Amino acid sequence: MSSKALEMLANETVEDSDDDVPQLSAHALAALEEFYTDQHQQEKSASVQPAEDWNLSQFWYNEATCETLATEVEACCREQNPNSPSEVIVAFVSCPTLYLHVRKLRLNKQQSVDNLHLLEFDTRFASWDDSYQSRFNFHRYDFREPEKLPANLLGKCSLVIADPPFLSEECLRSTAFSIQRLICSNSGRLILCTGAVQEDLAAKYLNASRRQFKPGHANRLSNEFACFTNYSTITFE
């Protein structure tokens, strides 16, 4: 509805028979309600993702990193289930912006997002909404309670992407414990993004090897980041 049309509706009034106070007609009220509902929805759709909370050690990926990782996610899903790649269960552990990116890509292609799951501590992402009005799988996750996981995902995830929030052995060890409970025992694949200093621990706890690809962030970090996997990657070295 244009602003001119809105103004015309606002000028459409009827008089109350008792006190002669001007009021909008029922038609105008309904139209205004529709206008403001649409406007609110557009604002939500256009809104940016939640800002980084450095107290939670949050550093969002840059666009190029999201694209690279999303391409690998989709390639893994196609390889594991060529006929129905969207049926592959994927868990995103502590990497909410990548989850949003992959989810948006699928929805733009009118593909199902029912099997994409976000495990995240920050509850701002639990109420995230968008214009698609589609399923949003948020599960609150705290690496300090690594055993508290969705029962329906235990041993069911064919692919897990994780980015532990802190560069400490405790955090990686706890996250690794969760990953091992989530991932399919035989064919499950892992993509781990964390500091390069965690290379030995990634091998120790997850049998993951370093790749050439280096994740980047929208706000540059002083710590060198790296990508580790437990399989031979498909779309990047």
Coordinates of C-alpha atoms in Angstrom, one line a residue:
M1 CA 0.0 0.0 0.0
S2 CA 1.4 3.4 -1.0
S3 CA 1.7 6.3 1.5
K4 CA -0.8 8.3 -0.6
A5 CA -3.3 5.5 -0.4
L6 CA -2.7 5.2 3.4
E7 CA -3.3 9.0 3.8
M8 CA -6.6 8.7 1.9
L9 CA -7.7 5.9 4.2
A10 CA -6.7 7.8 7.2
N11 CA -9.0 10.6 6.0
E12 CA -11.9 8.2 5.6
T13 CA -13.9 8.8 8.7
V14 CA -17.4 8.3 10.1
E15 CA -19.0 10.2 12.9
D16 CA -20.0 8.6 16.2
S17 CA -23.8 9.1 16.7
D18 CA -23.3 9.8 20.4
D19 CA -20.4 12.3 20.8
D20 CA -19.6 13.2 17.2
V21 CA -16.0 12.1 17.6
P22 CA -14.5 11.3 14.2
Q23 CA -13.5 7.7 13.8
L24 CA -12.1 5.5 11.1
S25 CA -14.5 3.4 9.2
A26 CA -14.3 -0.4 9.5
H27 CA -12.8 -0.6 6.0
A28 CA -10.1 1.9 6.8
L29 CA -9.2 0.2 10.1
A30 CA -8.9 -3.2 8.4
A31 CA -6.7 -1.6 5.7
L32 CA -4.5 0.1 8.2
E33 CA -4.1 -3.0 10.3
E34 CA -3.0 -4.9 7.1
F35 CA -0.6 -2.1 6.2
Y36 CA 1.1 -2.1 9.6
T37 CA 1.3 -5.9 9.7
D38 CA 3.0 -5.9 6.3
Q39 CA 5.4 -3.1 7.4
H40 CA 6.3 -5.0 10.6
Q41 CA 7.0 -8.2 8.6
Q42 CA 9.2 -6.3 6.1
E43 CA 11.2 -4.7 9.0
K44 CA 11.8 -8.2 10.4
S45 CA 12.8 -9.5 7.0
A46 CA 15.3 -6.7 6.4
S47 CA 16.7 -6.8 9.9
V48 CA 20.3 -7.8 10.3
Q49 CA 21.4 -10.8 12.3
P50 CA 22.1 -10.2 16.0
A51 CA 25.2 -8.2 16.8
E52 CA 28.3 -10.0 18.0
D53 CA 28.5 -10.4 21.8
W54 CA 32.1 -10.4 22.6
N55 CA 31.3 -11.5 26.2
L56 CA 30.2 -14.8 24.5
S57 CA 33.3 -14.7 22.3
Q58 CA 31.2 -14.3 19.2
F59 CA 32.8 -13.4 15.9
W60 CA 30.7 -13.8 12.8
Y61 CA 32.0 -15.2 9.6
N62 CA 32.5 -13.0 6.6
E63 CA 30.4 -13.6 3.5
A64 CA 33.1 -15.5 1.6
T65 CA 33.5 -17.9 4.5
C66 CA 29.8 -18.5 4.7
E67 CA 29.6 -19.2 1.0
T68 CA 32.6 -21.6 1.1
L69 CA 31.3 -23.6 4.0
A70 CA 27.7 -23.6 2.7
T71 CA 28.9 -25.0 -0.6
E72 CA 30.7 -27.8 1.2
V73 CA 27.7 -28.5 3.4
E74 CA 25.4 -28.9 0.3
A75 CA 28.0 -31.0 -1.5
C76 CA 28.3 -33.4 1.5
C77 CA 24.5 -33.7 1.6
R78 CA 24.3 -34.5 -2.1
E79 CA 27.0 -37.1 -1.8
Q80 CA 25.4 -38.8 1.2
N81 CA 21.9 -38.8 -0.2
P82 CA 21.9 -38.0 -4.0
N83 CA 18.1 -38.4 -4.3
S84 CA 17.1 -36.4 -1.3
P85 CA 20.0 -34.3 0.0
S86 CA 17.6 -32.2 2.2
E87 CA 16.9 -35.3 4.2
V88 CA 20.4 -35.4 5.5
I89 CA 20.5 -34.3 9.1
V90 CA 23.0 -31.5 9.7
A91 CA 23.9 -30.0 13.1
F92 CA 25.4 -26.5 13.4
V93 CA 27.1 -26.3 16.8
S94 CA 27.9 -22.8 18.0
C95 CA 28.0 -21.3 14.5
P96 CA 24.6 -19.5 14.2
T97 CA 25.4 -17.3 11.3
L98 CA 26.4 -20.2 9.1
Y99 CA 23.1 -21.9 10.0
L100 CA 21.2 -18.8 8.9
H101 CA 23.1 -18.7 5.7
V102 CA 22.5 -22.3 4.7
R103 CA 18.9 -22.0 5.7
K104 CA 18.3 -19.0 3.6
L105 CA 20.0 -20.5 0.6
R106 CA 17.7 -23.6 0.8
L107 CA 14.6 -21.6 1.3
N108 CA 15.4 -19.4 -1.7
K109 CA 15.5 -22.7 -3.7
Q110 CA 12.3 -23.8 -2.1
Q111 CA 14.0 -26.7 -0.4
S112 CA 13.2 -28.1 3.0
V113 CA 15.1 -26.9 6.0
D114 CA 13.5 -29.3 8.5
N115 CA 16.8 -31.3 8.9
L116 CA 19.0 -28.3 9.6
H117 CA 19.5 -27.9 13.4
L118 CA 21.2 -25.1 15.3
L119 CA 22.7 -25.9 18.7
E120 CA 23.6 -22.5 20.3
F121 CA 23.9 -20.8 23.7
D122 CA 22.7 -17.4 22.6
T123 CA 18.9 -17.4 22.9
R124 CA 18.6 -14.4 20.7
F125 CA 18.6 -16.9 17.8
A126 CA 15.8 -18.8 19.3
S127 CA 13.3 -16.1 18.5
W128 CA 14.9 -15.2 15.1
D129 CA 12.2 -14.7 12.5
D130 CA 12.1 -14.0 8.8
S131 CA 9.7 -13.6 5.9
Y132 CA 9.8 -17.3 5.1
Q133 CA 7.7 -18.3 8.1
S134 CA 9.3 -21.8 8.0
R135 CA 10.6 -24.2 10.5
F136 CA 13.4 -22.9 12.7
N137 CA 15.2 -25.6 14.7
F138 CA 16.9 -24.0 17.7
H139 CA 18.3 -26.1 20.5
R140 CA 20.0 -24.3 23.4
Y141 CA 23.5 -25.6 23.9
D142 CA 26.1 -24.9 26.5
F143 CA 29.5 -26.6 26.1
R144 CA 29.8 -26.6 29.9
E145 CA 26.9 -29.1 29.9
P146 CA 27.9 -31.2 26.9
E147 CA 25.6 -34.1 27.7
K148 CA 22.5 -32.0 27.4
L149 CA 21.6 -32.6 23.7
P150 CA 18.3 -33.1 21.8
A151 CA 17.4 -36.8 22.1
N152 CA 16.2 -36.9 18.6
L153 CA 19.6 -36.0 17.2
L154 CA 21.7 -38.5 19.1
G155 CA 23.7 -40.5 16.6
K156 CA 21.6 -39.2 13.8
C157 CA 23.7 -36.3 12.3
S158 CA 25.4 -37.2 9.1
L159 CA 27.3 -33.8 9.2
V160 CA 28.3 -31.6 12.1
I161 CA 29.8 -28.2 11.7
A162 CA 31.2 -26.7 14.9
D163 CA 33.0 -23.6 16.0
P164 CA 33.6 -23.7 19.8
P165 CA 33.4 -20.3 21.3
F166 CA 36.6 -20.3 23.3
L167 CA 40.2 -21.3 22.4
S168 CA 40.7 -23.6 25.4
E169 CA 41.2 -27.3 25.7
E170 CA 38.2 -27.5 28.1
C171 CA 35.9 -25.9 25.5
L172 CA 37.1 -28.1 22.6
R173 CA 37.0 -31.3 24.7
S174 CA 33.5 -30.6 25.8
T175 CA 32.3 -29.7 22.3
A176 CA 34.0 -32.8 21.0
F177 CA 32.1 -34.9 23.5
S178 CA 28.9 -33.4 22.2
I179 CA 29.9 -34.0 18.6
Q180 CA 30.7 -37.6 19.2
R181 CA 27.2 -38.1 20.6
L182 CA 25.5 -36.3 17.8
I183 CA 27.3 -37.7 14.8
C184 CA 26.6 -41.0 13.0
S185 CA 29.0 -43.5 14.2
N186 CA 30.2 -44.9 10.9
S187 CA 29.7 -42.3 8.1
G188 CA 29.3 -39.0 10.0
R189 CA 31.4 -36.1 8.8
L190 CA 32.8 -33.2 10.8
I191 CA 33.8 -29.6 9.9
L192 CA 35.5 -27.9 12.8
C193 CA 36.5 -24.2 12.6
T194 CA 38.6 -22.9 15.4
G195 CA 42.0 -21.3 16.2
A196 CA 45.0 -22.8 14.5
V197 CA 46.6 -23.3 17.9
Q198 CA 44.0 -26.1 18.5
E199 CA 45.4 -28.3 15.7
D200 CA 46.9 -30.9 18.1
L201 CA 43.7 -31.0 20.2
A202 CA 41.5 -31.3 17.1
A203 CA 43.5 -34.4 16.1
K204 CA 43.4 -35.7 19.7
Y205 CA 39.7 -35.4 20.4
L206 CA 38.1 -35.6 17.0
N207 CA 40.7 -37.2 14.6
A208 CA 40.4 -34.1 12.5
S209 CA 43.0 -32.9 10.1
R210 CA 43.8 -29.3 9.1
R211 CA 42.8 -28.0 5.6
Q212 CA 44.3 -25.2 3.6
F213 CA 41.1 -23.2 3.7
K214 CA 41.2 -20.5 6.4
P215 CA 37.8 -19.2 7.7
G216 CA 37.6 -15.4 7.8
H217 CA 35.5 -13.1 9.9
A218 CA 33.6 -9.9 9.3
N219 CA 35.6 -8.2 12.1
R220 CA 39.2 -9.2 11.8
L221 CA 40.6 -11.4 14.6
S222 CA 44.2 -11.4 15.7
N223 CA 44.1 -15.2 16.2
E224 CA 44.8 -17.3 13.2
F225 CA 41.8 -19.4 12.3
A226 CA 41.8 -22.8 10.7
C227 CA 39.4 -25.5 9.4
F228 CA 39.7 -29.1 10.4
T229 CA 37.7 -32.1 9.0
N230 CA 37.6 -35.9 9.6
Y231 CA 37.1 -36.6 5.8
S232 CA 38.5 -35.4 2.5
T233 CA 36.6 -32.3 1.6
I234 CA 34.8 -32.0 -1.7
T235 CA 34.8 -28.3 -2.6
F236 CA 37.9 -26.9 -1.0
E237 CA 41.4 -28.1 0.0

